[in-house]
Amino acid sequence: RFSFISPSFHPGPISLRFVSPVCLFLSQALHQLYYDPNIENKNLAQKWLMQAQISAQAWQFCWALLRPDKVPEIQYFGASALHTKISRYWGDIPAEQYGTLKTQLFSQIALFASGSKIVLTRLCVALASLALNMMPEAWPGAVGEMVRAFQEEGGAADGRARCLALLELLTVLPEEFQTSRLPQYRKGQVRGALGREWAAVCPLLQQLLRQPESPAPVKARALKCLSSWVLLDVPLSESEGLLEAGFAALADPELFDTAVEAIVNAISQPDSQRYVSTLLKLVPQVLQLQEQLREAVQNGDMETSHGICRIAVSLGENHSRSLLEQVEHWQSFLALVNMIMFCTGIPGHYPVNETTSSLTLTFWYTLQDDIMSFEAEKQTVYLQVYRPVYFQLVDVLLHKAQFPTDEEYASWTSDEKEQFRIYRVDISDTLMYVYEMLGAELLSNLYDKLGRLLTNAEQPTSWQHTEALLYGFQSIAETIDVNYSDVIPGLIGLIPRININNVQLADTVMFTIGALAEWLADHPVMLSSVLPLVLQALGNPDLSVSSVSTLKKICRECKYDLPPYATNIVAVSQEVLIKQIHKTSQCMWLMQALGFLLSALPVEDILRNLHSLITPYIQQLEKLADETPNPSNKLAIIHILGLLSNLFTTLDITKQEEESGDSAPPIKSTPPQTGPNPVVVVLQQVFALIQTVLSKWLNDSQVVEAVCAIFEKSVKTLLHDFAPMVSQLSEMLGQMYSTIPQASALDLTRQMMHIFASETDHFPPIKALFELVTSVTLTIFQQGTHHQRAPALKRKPDLFLSENLDVKAVFHCGVLSLKFPEAPTVKSTCLFFTELLPHCADVPPVGQVVQDDGKLLLLAVLEAIGGQSSRSLMDQFAEVLFCMNKHCFGLLTVWLKEALQSPGFPSSRVSNEQKDTFSQQVLRERVNKRRVKDIVKEFTLVCRGLHGTEYAAEY
């Protein structure tokens, strides 16, 4: 193996007596990297080569690797090593060697001008890095010197090769600047220097692009060079001639793509909006592309139409406000807007026949924002011009949103169908935004079109047209409050007239009804028009998502108006559930819908419906509980438990009283509920069955999680109404956790404690559960397992007064957890300590353990800050330190002094003076938590040897 030990810098070739063995090693490693089929060997070679590249000897062997007798892979590695050394280890190069290194690189680039393209590019990047590091003091006029060097006659390369090499160098120079590791202050200096160098680049590019005899490859490279330099925000006014040449190049298929990129990059620069006169000159040049655009569309040339659209959208999107403000040129800007409208409505179905229209959607947002941002008087003038444009846009978008024929759609791939779905979502978002400008008139417009479509018996209509108009309504109604629209009653009246003979159309009808659920809650008389459609659709598996989600929305928004329909809704839902028409997730949604529905009924009706609804599942669960566990019945058990969980998530009779208090009409209110909550009644009835299921499946985390979910969702929904279950559930949780500890049981325990630990009546069972869970968890820690999370002990300090609780052991558990590698565990533990430490004074057991063992906590925190934990966790450790300072100041003063006296602690990189400064800074801050976080961040960088580096700047 080769050891990298030579410290010396050498800018050029040296004696091959030393370098040859190194080159042999490198050649073998590169061969292994490229050609060895064994992945481990490849990885080993790559690691070794990366070490070689940054070694001191790289200065010596890189030149030898560039010799003409080497293969391109080896030459490329040599060039890459040069770039790495120059860009990352600039400080290694003595200033007196800059000139020699520059000369060598020029020489190598000249040699490779007619050689391997990838090696040439890498050498150009190396010289670019050298130039950036030397600018402006050590190499003033760098670009001018580069141009002159490559314009000189002589050398092995011909004029065209030298020209291409120069253009490659000039292209990579701004690119290397964008990714360079220069310090921030140097970046500003170098950017300014590069801006001044544009004066040397611009004439060269103009000459090459305007000369008729310039070969296409040279023009293409010149356009790429322009693309690169405009990213430096060179003044757009100084690029007018180059952009004109770029527009001319669009007529040449060989140059088209490169020209598009250059024009778009130039127009898109933020600084370009300052050059309004140049932008105004660009508008007619863009408009002149319309004929080329139309020809491309007619010929199915998607690449050309896409490129021209990019240019038009780029100009419109980036500069709409500037161009709108040039009122004397309003007609030319309107022509540009209409050109973009043509691109939006480009013929064909996205994404199969065209991919251009999607580029334009953001433009319409931008233009609308700019128009609506003008003061009222000016805005009125612009709206007179652009409201008709936006009504036309709605027509265009709805046409583009139409599905193709059934035969064509069936031929699309699943990926194409998914892209079309996303495209329609983008159109939907655009329509919703456009409503902000067009308002209620837009809904009237859509309603009139839909009405004419459905009532005109003479003219046959396609389902696609009907679906698109409904989709427009749905898009707006989903997010905009349409409660005051006078066309919605008419729309609801039209829906039953639609001949639903297609799945896509049926889906959109369902989603449209769902979007109008809030409106239906205010106009319940219309429920009878649409509810039968929804219940009928529930039986169609192809409409599963749309029908179930729509029923759920109606049940959530209109539940107080649904009692007359409740029997029918429950019956249809039961039928589709028994027939297993829907997938699991839709079954869960359906149970949530029924939970909303039942919440509005009297308790006796709720219990009757619950009995009817869940009895079949309870009977099935009883049979499954008797069977020997296997994968098949496991899925069935989890499914049934999931149905119950989702039902109990939304079945909340307490909301009746809240929502029917002052605001709801008397007809919607129900008498206050008395007696136990229906959910609690059902849970008590099935509790023994659930225990039976658990007894057989306790070692299966998924089944345990499903059981816990039933109770957790019920607790979250019922809150204090869950009280009758606290005692027996606490006992069951204790048995579960002591047998096989599982995270889901801890989550449910935390939920129970959060709600009931402060209530006197329920404190004994909660306290017993807390003690048991803590004891079991401590045992787990002592066995060295840390995959279980510590129970949630915060917020209930009285629990620490328990005689059976080993507070010392819990404290040590927490200290141990701070050293675990998992970030979530460490964060939770830091939070635990920040909740615990404030109780030093009011909870004697806590005060005692902190006095006895608080120094262990401080040592763990300091170790973490010193480099044992991720830097992303420093804020959490700072909070623990802040709490110790605030609540145990006297003890912390002593502990800090003792801890930081240890040599090399918490890091060998910090001096005693730095440790003293850190200690004093921390002890001074007992109020400002943000300041302590900053102090810790600064100290951890010093401990890690990162202070003052680029990493520190990003931190």
Tab-separated table of N, CA and C in Angstrom, residues 53-177:
chain	number	residue	atom	x	y	z
A	53	GLN	N	-5.780	11.635	-4.062
A	53	GLN	CA	-6.070	12.918	-4.692
A	53	GLN	C	-5.796	14.106	-3.767
A	54	ILE	N	-5.991	13.883	-2.469
A	54	ILE	CA	-5.788	15.003	-1.532
A	54	ILE	C	-4.428	14.939	-0.841
A	55	SER	N	-3.613	13.939	-1.207
A	55	SER	CA	-2.304	13.787	-0.555
A	55	SER	C	-1.315	14.844	-1.048
A	56	ALA	N	-0.233	15.003	-0.304
A	56	ALA	CA	0.816	15.955	-0.708
A	56	ALA	C	1.451	15.540	-2.023
A	57	GLN	N	1.567	14.206	-2.257
A	57	GLN	CA	2.221	13.730	-3.482
A	57	GLN	C	1.425	13.995	-4.743
A	58	ALA	N	0.118	14.363	-4.581
A	58	ALA	CA	-0.698	14.617	-5.765
A	58	ALA	C	-0.072	15.694	-6.641
A	59	TRP	N	0.609	16.690	-5.988
A	59	TRP	CA	1.283	17.740	-6.770
A	59	TRP	C	2.309	17.146	-7.725
A	60	GLN	N	2.861	15.995	-7.364
A	60	GLN	CA	3.942	15.423	-8.174
A	60	GLN	C	3.424	14.430	-9.207
A	61	PHE	N	2.509	13.523	-8.773
A	61	PHE	CA	2.133	12.482	-9.724
A	61	PHE	C	1.096	12.942	-10.754
A	62	CYS	N	0.377	14.049	-10.459
A	62	CYS	CA	-0.693	14.439	-11.388
A	62	CYS	C	-0.143	14.781	-12.777
A	63	TRP	N	1.040	15.408	-12.812
A	63	TRP	CA	1.611	15.758	-14.122
A	63	TRP	C	2.033	14.506	-14.889
A	64	ALA	N	2.584	13.553	-14.165
A	64	ALA	CA	2.996	12.311	-14.828
A	64	ALA	C	1.797	11.566	-15.401
A	65	LEU	N	0.651	11.652	-14.706
A	65	LEU	CA	-0.552	10.965	-15.184
A	65	LEU	C	-1.126	11.606	-16.439
A	66	LEU	N	-0.719	12.847	-16.719
A	66	LEU	CA	-1.244	13.555	-17.899
A	66	LEU	C	-0.415	13.283	-19.153
A	67	ARG	N	0.624	12.473	-19.043
A	67	ARG	CA	1.483	12.188	-20.204
A	67	ARG	C	0.677	11.579	-21.347
A	68	PRO	N	1.049	11.866	-22.583
A	68	PRO	CA	0.295	11.394	-23.748
A	68	PRO	C	0.167	9.871	-23.831
A	69	ASP	N	1.108	9.123	-23.201
A	69	ASP	CA	1.052	7.664	-23.324
A	69	ASP	C	0.038	7.040	-22.358
A	70	LYS	N	-0.640	7.865	-21.532
A	70	LYS	CA	-1.621	7.335	-20.593
A	70	LYS	C	-3.011	7.311	-21.237
A	71	VAL	N	-3.845	6.376	-20.782
A	71	VAL	CA	-5.222	6.302	-21.291
A	71	VAL	C	-6.035	7.445	-20.676
A	72	PRO	N	-7.155	7.846	-21.322
A	72	PRO	CA	-7.924	8.994	-20.843
A	72	PRO	C	-8.389	8.880	-19.384
A	73	GLU	N	-8.725	7.658	-18.912
A	73	GLU	CA	-9.174	7.505	-17.525
A	73	GLU	C	-8.104	7.963	-16.547
A	74	ILE	N	-6.840	7.597	-16.856
A	74	ILE	CA	-5.722	7.975	-15.977
A	74	ILE	C	-5.438	9.471	-16.107
A	75	GLN	N	-5.478	9.982	-17.334
A	75	GLN	CA	-5.260	11.415	-17.545
A	75	GLN	C	-6.339	12.234	-16.806
A	76	TYR	N	-7.559	11.745	-16.859
A	76	TYR	CA	-8.665	12.447	-16.190
A	76	TYR	C	-8.428	12.504	-14.679
A	77	PHE	N	-7.942	11.411	-14.114
A	77	PHE	CA	-7.664	11.399	-12.678
A	77	PHE	C	-6.572	12.405	-12.341
A	78	GLY	N	-5.560	12.480	-13.186
A	78	GLY	CA	-4.487	13.453	-12.955
A	78	GLY	C	-5.010	14.878	-12.979
A	79	ALA	N	-5.878	15.188	-13.968
A	79	ALA	CA	-6.459	16.532	-14.071
A	79	ALA	C	-7.356	16.825	-12.868
A	80	SER	N	-8.112	15.816	-12.430
A	80	SER	CA	-8.992	15.987	-11.267
A	80	SER	C	-8.189	16.233	-10.003
A	81	ALA	N	-7.074	15.522	-9.875
A	81	ALA	CA	-6.211	15.722	-8.704
A	81	ALA	C	-5.675	17.148	-8.673
A	82	LEU	N	-5.299	17.664	-9.846
A	82	LEU	CA	-4.840	19.050	-9.931
A	82	LEU	C	-5.923	20.017	-9.455
A	83	HIS	N	-7.137	19.816	-9.945
A	83	HIS	CA	-8.238	20.694	-9.555
A	83	HIS	C	-8.501	20.615	-8.050
A	84	THR	N	-8.481	19.410	-7.510
A	84	THR	CA	-8.731	19.227	-6.074
A	84	THR	C	-7.693	19.977	-5.250
A	85	LYS	N	-6.431	19.840	-5.636
A	85	LYS	CA	-5.365	20.493	-4.867
A	85	LYS	C	-5.473	22.017	-4.948
A	86	ILE	N	-5.797	22.528	-6.144
A	86	ILE	CA	-5.872	23.984	-6.312
A	86	ILE	C	-7.088	24.550	-5.575
A	87	SER	N	-8.236	23.867	-5.698
A	87	SER	CA	-9.476	24.416	-5.149
A	87	SER	C	-9.569	24.244	-3.638
A	88	ARG	N	-9.019	23.152	-3.102
A	88	ARG	CA	-9.195	22.878	-1.671
A	88	ARG	C	-7.946	23.152	-0.833
A	89	TYR	N	-6.792	23.125	-1.461
A	89	TYR	CA	-5.539	23.264	-0.688
A	89	TYR	C	-4.683	24.393	-1.255
A	90	TRP	N	-5.364	25.508	-1.568
A	90	TRP	CA	-4.672	26.655	-2.157
A	90	TRP	C	-3.557	27.164	-1.246
A	91	GLY	N	-3.779	27.070	0.044
A	91	GLY	CA	-2.773	27.570	0.983
A	91	GLY	C	-1.453	26.829	0.912
A	92	ASP	N	-1.447	25.609	0.300
A	92	ASP	CA	-0.195	24.851	0.196
A	92	ASP	C	0.760	25.429	-0.851
A	93	ILE	N	0.229	26.268	-1.741
A	93	ILE	CA	1.035	26.718	-2.882
A	93	ILE	C	1.749	28.018	-2.534
A	94	PRO	N	3.072	28.029	-2.593
A	94	PRO	CA	3.810	29.269	-2.342
A	94	PRO	C	3.486	30.306	-3.423
A	95	ALA	N	3.366	31.570	-3.035
A	95	ALA	CA	2.979	32.622	-3.981
A	95	ALA	C	3.936	32.712	-5.160
A	96	GLU	N	5.235	32.429	-4.910
A	96	GLU	CA	6.204	32.541	-6.013
A	96	GLU	C	6.012	31.458	-7.074
A	97	GLN	N	5.200	30.434	-6.768
A	97	GLN	CA	4.980	29.344	-7.732
A	97	GLN	C	3.709	29.534	-8.556
A	98	TYR	N	2.923	30.591	-8.266
A	98	TYR	CA	1.673	30.792	-8.997
A	98	TYR	C	1.910	30.854	-10.505
A	99	GLY	N	2.894	31.637	-10.897
A	99	GLY	CA	3.153	31.832	-12.324
A	99	GLY	C	3.541	30.541	-13.019
A	100	THR	N	4.411	29.742	-12.362
A	100	THR	CA	4.845	28.472	-12.964
A	100	THR	C	3.656	27.528	-13.141
A	101	LEU	N	2.800	27.474	-12.106
A	101	LEU	CA	1.625	26.599	-12.166
A	101	LEU	C	0.690	27.045	-13.292
A	102	LYS	N	0.516	28.353	-13.429
A	102	LYS	CA	-0.343	28.891	-14.486
A	102	LYS	C	0.203	28.519	-15.864
A	103	THR	N	1.508	28.669	-16.045
A	103	THR	CA	2.130	28.340	-17.333
A	103	THR	C	1.945	26.866	-17.669
A	104	GLN	N	2.158	26.006	-16.662
A	104	GLN	CA	2.001	24.564	-16.882
A	104	GLN	C	0.575	24.219	-17.313
A	105	LEU	N	-0.407	24.845	-16.648
A	105	LEU	CA	-1.805	24.548	-16.994
A	105	LEU	C	-2.137	25.020	-18.407
A	106	PHE	N	-1.696	26.220	-18.775
A	106	PHE	CA	-1.899	26.694	-20.152
A	106	PHE	C	-1.313	25.695	-21.144
A	107	SER	N	-0.115	25.223	-20.822
A	107	SER	CA	0.583	24.283	-21.703
A	107	SER	C	-0.199	22.980	-21.854
A	108	GLN	N	-0.691	22.461	-20.727
A	108	GLN	CA	-1.453	21.203	-20.769
A	108	GLN	C	-2.769	21.365	-21.541
A	109	ILE	N	-3.443	22.499	-21.338
A	109	ILE	CA	-4.712	22.734	-22.059
A	109	ILE	C	-4.448	22.809	-23.555
A	110	ALA	N	-3.350	23.457	-23.942
A	110	ALA	CA	-3.000	23.529	-25.364
A	110	ALA	C	-2.760	22.128	-25.927
A	111	LEU	N	-2.096	21.279	-25.142
A	111	LEU	CA	-1.827	19.912	-25.604
A	111	LEU	C	-3.110	19.102	-25.774
A	112	PHE	N	-4.056	19.308	-24.852
A	112	PHE	CA	-5.293	18.519	-24.876
A	112	PHE	C	-6.400	19.163	-25.708
A	113	ALA	N	-6.112	20.325	-26.316
A	113	ALA	CA	-7.137	20.988	-27.134
A	113	ALA	C	-7.633	20.068	-28.249
A	114	SER	N	-6.741	19.230	-28.743
A	114	SER	CA	-7.127	18.265	-29.790
A	114	SER	C	-7.236	16.852	-29.232
A	115	GLY	N	-7.234	16.739	-27.911
A	115	GLY	CA	-7.261	15.409	-27.284
A	115	GLY	C	-8.595	15.093	-26.642
A	116	SER	N	-8.510	14.355	-25.543
A	116	SER	CA	-9.722	13.901	-24.855
A	116	SER	C	-10.526	15.082	-24.304
A	117	LYS	N	-11.829	15.124	-24.652
A	117	LYS	CA	-12.693	16.236	-24.237
A	117	LYS	C	-12.849	16.277	-22.712
A	118	ILE	N	-13.020	15.115	-22.072
A	118	ILE	CA	-13.258	15.128	-20.624
A	118	ILE	C	-12.014	15.581	-19.870
A	119	VAL	N	-10.848	15.239	-20.376
A	119	VAL	CA	-9.605	15.677	-19.716
A	119	VAL	C	-9.425	17.176	-19.925
A	120	LEU	N	-9.698	17.644	-21.157
A	120	LEU	CA	-9.600	19.074	-21.442
A	120	LEU	C	-10.491	19.879	-20.494
A	121	THR	N	-11.741	19.433	-20.337
A	121	THR	CA	-12.672	20.155	-19.463
A	121	THR	C	-12.139	20.213	-18.039
A	122	ARG	N	-11.586	19.098	-17.568
A	122	ARG	CA	-11.087	19.066	-16.179
A	122	ARG	C	-9.888	19.991	-16.009
A	123	LEU	N	-9.020	20.060	-17.018
A	123	LEU	CA	-7.877	20.973	-16.948
A	123	LEU	C	-8.356	22.424	-16.971
A	124	CYS	N	-9.388	22.692	-17.772
A	124	CYS	CA	-9.952	24.052	-17.814
A	124	CYS	C	-10.524	24.431	-16.450
A	125	VAL	N	-11.186	23.479	-15.800
A	125	VAL	CA	-11.743	23.736	-14.468
A	125	VAL	C	-10.609	24.023	-13.480
A	126	ALA	N	-9.496	23.296	-13.611
A	126	ALA	CA	-8.342	23.526	-12.725
A	126	ALA	C	-7.774	24.926	-12.927
A	127	LEU	N	-7.631	25.343	-14.204
A	127	LEU	CA	-7.117	26.687	-14.472
A	127	LEU	C	-8.110	27.749	-14.010
A	128	ALA	N	-9.399	27.475	-14.169
A	128	ALA	CA	-10.427	28.406	-13.690
A	128	ALA	C	-10.311	28.586	-12.182
A	129	SER	N	-10.100	27.493	-11.456
A	129	SER	CA	-9.951	27.569	-10.000
A	129	SER	C	-8.709	28.379	-9.632
A	130	LEU	N	-7.640	28.163	-10.378
A	130	LEU	CA	-6.411	28.938	-10.155
A	130	LEU	C	-6.684	30.425	-10.349
A	131	ALA	N	-7.391	30.755	-11.429
A	131	ALA	CA	-7.686	32.159	-11.720
A	131	ALA	C	-8.525	32.785	-10.603
A	132	LEU	N	-9.533	32.066	-10.133
A	132	LEU	CA	-10.412	32.595	-9.082
A	132	LEU	C	-9.644	32.853	-7.793
A	133	ASN	N	-8.703	31.973	-7.482
A	133	ASN	CA	-7.908	32.147	-6.268
A	133	ASN	C	-6.905	33.295	-6.391
A	134	MET	N	-6.468	33.598	-7.625
A	134	MET	CA	-5.477	34.664	-7.826
A	134	MET	C	-6.123	36.033	-8.049
A	135	MET	N	-7.365	36.047	-8.522
A	135	MET	CA	-8.040	37.323	-8.799
A	135	MET	C	-8.281	38.094	-7.499
A	136	PRO	N	-8.323	39.415	-7.568
A	136	PRO	CA	-7.867	40.232	-8.700
A	136	PRO	C	-6.402	40.655	-8.577
A	137	GLU	N	-5.839	40.547	-7.341
A	137	GLU	CA	-4.497	41.128	-7.144
A	137	GLU	C	-3.406	40.356	-7.882
A	138	ALA	N	-3.376	39.033	-7.682
A	138	ALA	CA	-2.255	38.251	-8.215
A	138	ALA	C	-2.378	37.978	-9.711
A	139	TRP	N	-3.582	38.129	-10.271
A	139	TRP	CA	-3.748	37.914	-11.714
A	139	TRP	C	-4.780	38.884	-12.256
A	140	PRO	N	-4.455	40.157	-12.339
A	140	PRO	CA	-5.387	41.116	-12.935
A	140	PRO	C	-5.504	40.845	-14.434
A	141	GLY	N	-6.690	41.076	-14.995
A	141	GLY	CA	-6.881	40.848	-16.430
A	141	GLY	C	-6.736	39.401	-16.825
A	142	ALA	N	-7.164	38.482	-15.959
A	142	ALA	CA	-6.962	37.052	-16.217
A	142	ALA	C	-7.628	36.611	-17.521
A	143	VAL	N	-8.882	37.029	-17.732
A	143	VAL	CA	-9.607	36.563	-18.922
A	143	VAL	C	-8.963	37.106	-20.184
A	144	GLY	N	-8.566	38.370	-20.145
A	144	GLY	CA	-7.882	38.932	-21.312
A	144	GLY	C	-6.635	38.139	-21.665
A	145	GLU	N	-5.857	37.742	-20.653
A	145	GLU	CA	-4.648	36.944	-20.895
A	145	GLU	C	-5.005	35.587	-21.483
A	146	MET	N	-6.107	34.982	-20.972
A	146	MET	CA	-6.540	33.693	-21.525
A	146	MET	C	-6.867	33.820	-23.016
A	147	VAL	N	-7.615	34.877	-23.357
A	147	VAL	CA	-8.013	35.081	-24.759
A	147	VAL	C	-6.771	35.250	-25.628
A	148	ARG	N	-5.849	36.083	-25.167
A	148	ARG	CA	-4.634	36.316	-25.965
A	148	ARG	C	-3.808	35.042	-26.109
A	149	ALA	N	-3.701	34.265	-25.039
A	149	ALA	CA	-2.883	33.048	-25.072
A	149	ALA	C	-3.389	32.068	-26.113
A	150	PHE	N	-4.716	31.948	-26.250
A	150	PHE	CA	-5.270	30.961	-27.183
A	150	PHE	C	-5.442	31.509	-28.593
A	151	GLN	N	-5.294	32.831	-28.749
A	151	GLN	CA	-5.375	33.400	-30.095
A	151	GLN	C	-4.026	33.359	-30.806
A	152	GLU	N	-2.953	33.128	-30.027
A	152	GLU	CA	-1.612	33.080	-30.623
A	152	GLU	C	-1.469	31.842	-31.498
A	153	GLU	N	-0.815	32.030	-32.629
A	153	GLU	CA	-0.562	30.904	-33.539
A	153	GLU	C	0.492	29.992	-32.925
A	154	GLY	N	0.551	28.763	-33.418
A	154	GLY	CA	1.584	27.827	-32.961
A	154	GLY	C	1.001	26.743	-32.111
A	155	GLY	N	1.832	25.754	-31.809
A	155	GLY	CA	1.372	24.626	-31.003
A	155	GLY	C	0.795	23.541	-31.886
A	156	ALA	N	0.500	22.426	-31.240
A	156	ALA	CA	0.029	21.256	-31.989
A	156	ALA	C	-1.417	21.430	-32.449
A	157	ALA	N	-2.220	22.204	-31.713
A	157	ALA	CA	-3.646	22.312	-32.017
A	157	ALA	C	-3.892	23.340	-33.113
A	158	ASP	N	-4.890	23.060	-34.004
A	158	ASP	CA	-5.243	24.030	-35.041
A	158	ASP	C	-6.086	25.144	-34.437
A	159	GLY	N	-6.400	26.152	-35.266
A	159	GLY	CA	-7.119	27.322	-34.774
A	159	GLY	C	-8.478	26.979	-34.208
A	160	ARG	N	-9.213	26.088	-34.869
A	160	ARG	CA	-10.550	25.740	-34.393
A	160	ARG	C	-10.483	25.040	-33.030
A	161	ALA	N	-9.505	24.129	-32.870
A	161	ALA	CA	-9.360	23.407	-31.597
A	161	ALA	C	-8.992	24.374	-30.480
A	162	ARG	N	-8.091	25.353	-30.801
A	162	ARG	CA	-7.710	26.335	-29.784
A	162	ARG	C	-8.908	27.197	-29.387
A	163	CYS	N	-9.703	27.549	-30.388
A	163	CYS	CA	-10.887	28.377	-30.133
A	163	CYS	C	-11.866	27.630	-29.227
A	164	LEU	N	-12.106	26.350	-29.520
A	164	LEU	CA	-13.025	25.546	-28.703
A	164	LEU	C	-12.487	25.377	-27.277
A	165	ALA	N	-11.153	25.224	-27.171
A	165	ALA	CA	-10.550	25.078	-25.845
A	165	ALA	C	-10.718	26.367	-25.046
A	166	LEU	N	-10.525	27.513	-25.718
A	166	LEU	CA	-10.699	28.805	-25.047
A	166	LEU	C	-12.147	28.973	-24.582
A	167	LEU	N	-13.098	28.635	-25.453
A	167	LEU	CA	-14.513	28.767	-25.092
A	167	LEU	C	-14.871	27.844	-23.930
A	168	GLU	N	-14.272	26.656	-23.916
A	168	GLU	CA	-14.515	25.737	-22.793
A	168	GLU	C	-13.994	26.348	-21.492
A	169	LEU	N	-12.822	26.939	-21.548
A	169	LEU	CA	-12.234	27.578	-20.363
A	169	LEU	C	-13.098	28.743	-19.883
A	170	LEU	N	-13.544	29.570	-20.835
A	170	LEU	CA	-14.378	30.712	-20.462
A	170	LEU	C	-15.748	30.274	-19.945
A	171	THR	N	-16.223	29.125	-20.418
A	171	THR	CA	-17.525	28.611	-19.967
A	171	THR	C	-17.442	28.108	-18.534
A	172	VAL	N	-16.379	27.372	-18.212
A	172	VAL	CA	-16.295	26.775	-16.870
A	172	VAL	C	-15.881	27.785	-15.807
A	173	LEU	N	-15.342	28.933	-16.223
A	173	LEU	CA	-14.876	29.916	-15.242
A	173	LEU	C	-16.024	30.425	-14.345
A	174	PRO	N	-17.149	30.913	-14.904
A	174	PRO	CA	-18.260	31.328	-14.022
A	174	PRO	C	-18.882	30.148	-13.279
A	175	GLU	N	-18.915	28.981	-13.922
A	175	GLU	CA	-19.487	27.798	-13.260
A	175	GLU	C	-18.665	27.411	-12.040
A	176	GLU	N	-17.335	27.473	-12.177
A	176	GLU	CA	-16.450	27.152	-11.048
A	176	GLU	C	-16.622	28.185	-9.938
A	177	PHE	N	-16.876	29.438	-10.320
A	177	PHE	CA	-17.111	30.468	-9.308
A	177	PHE	C	-18.361	30.147	-8.479
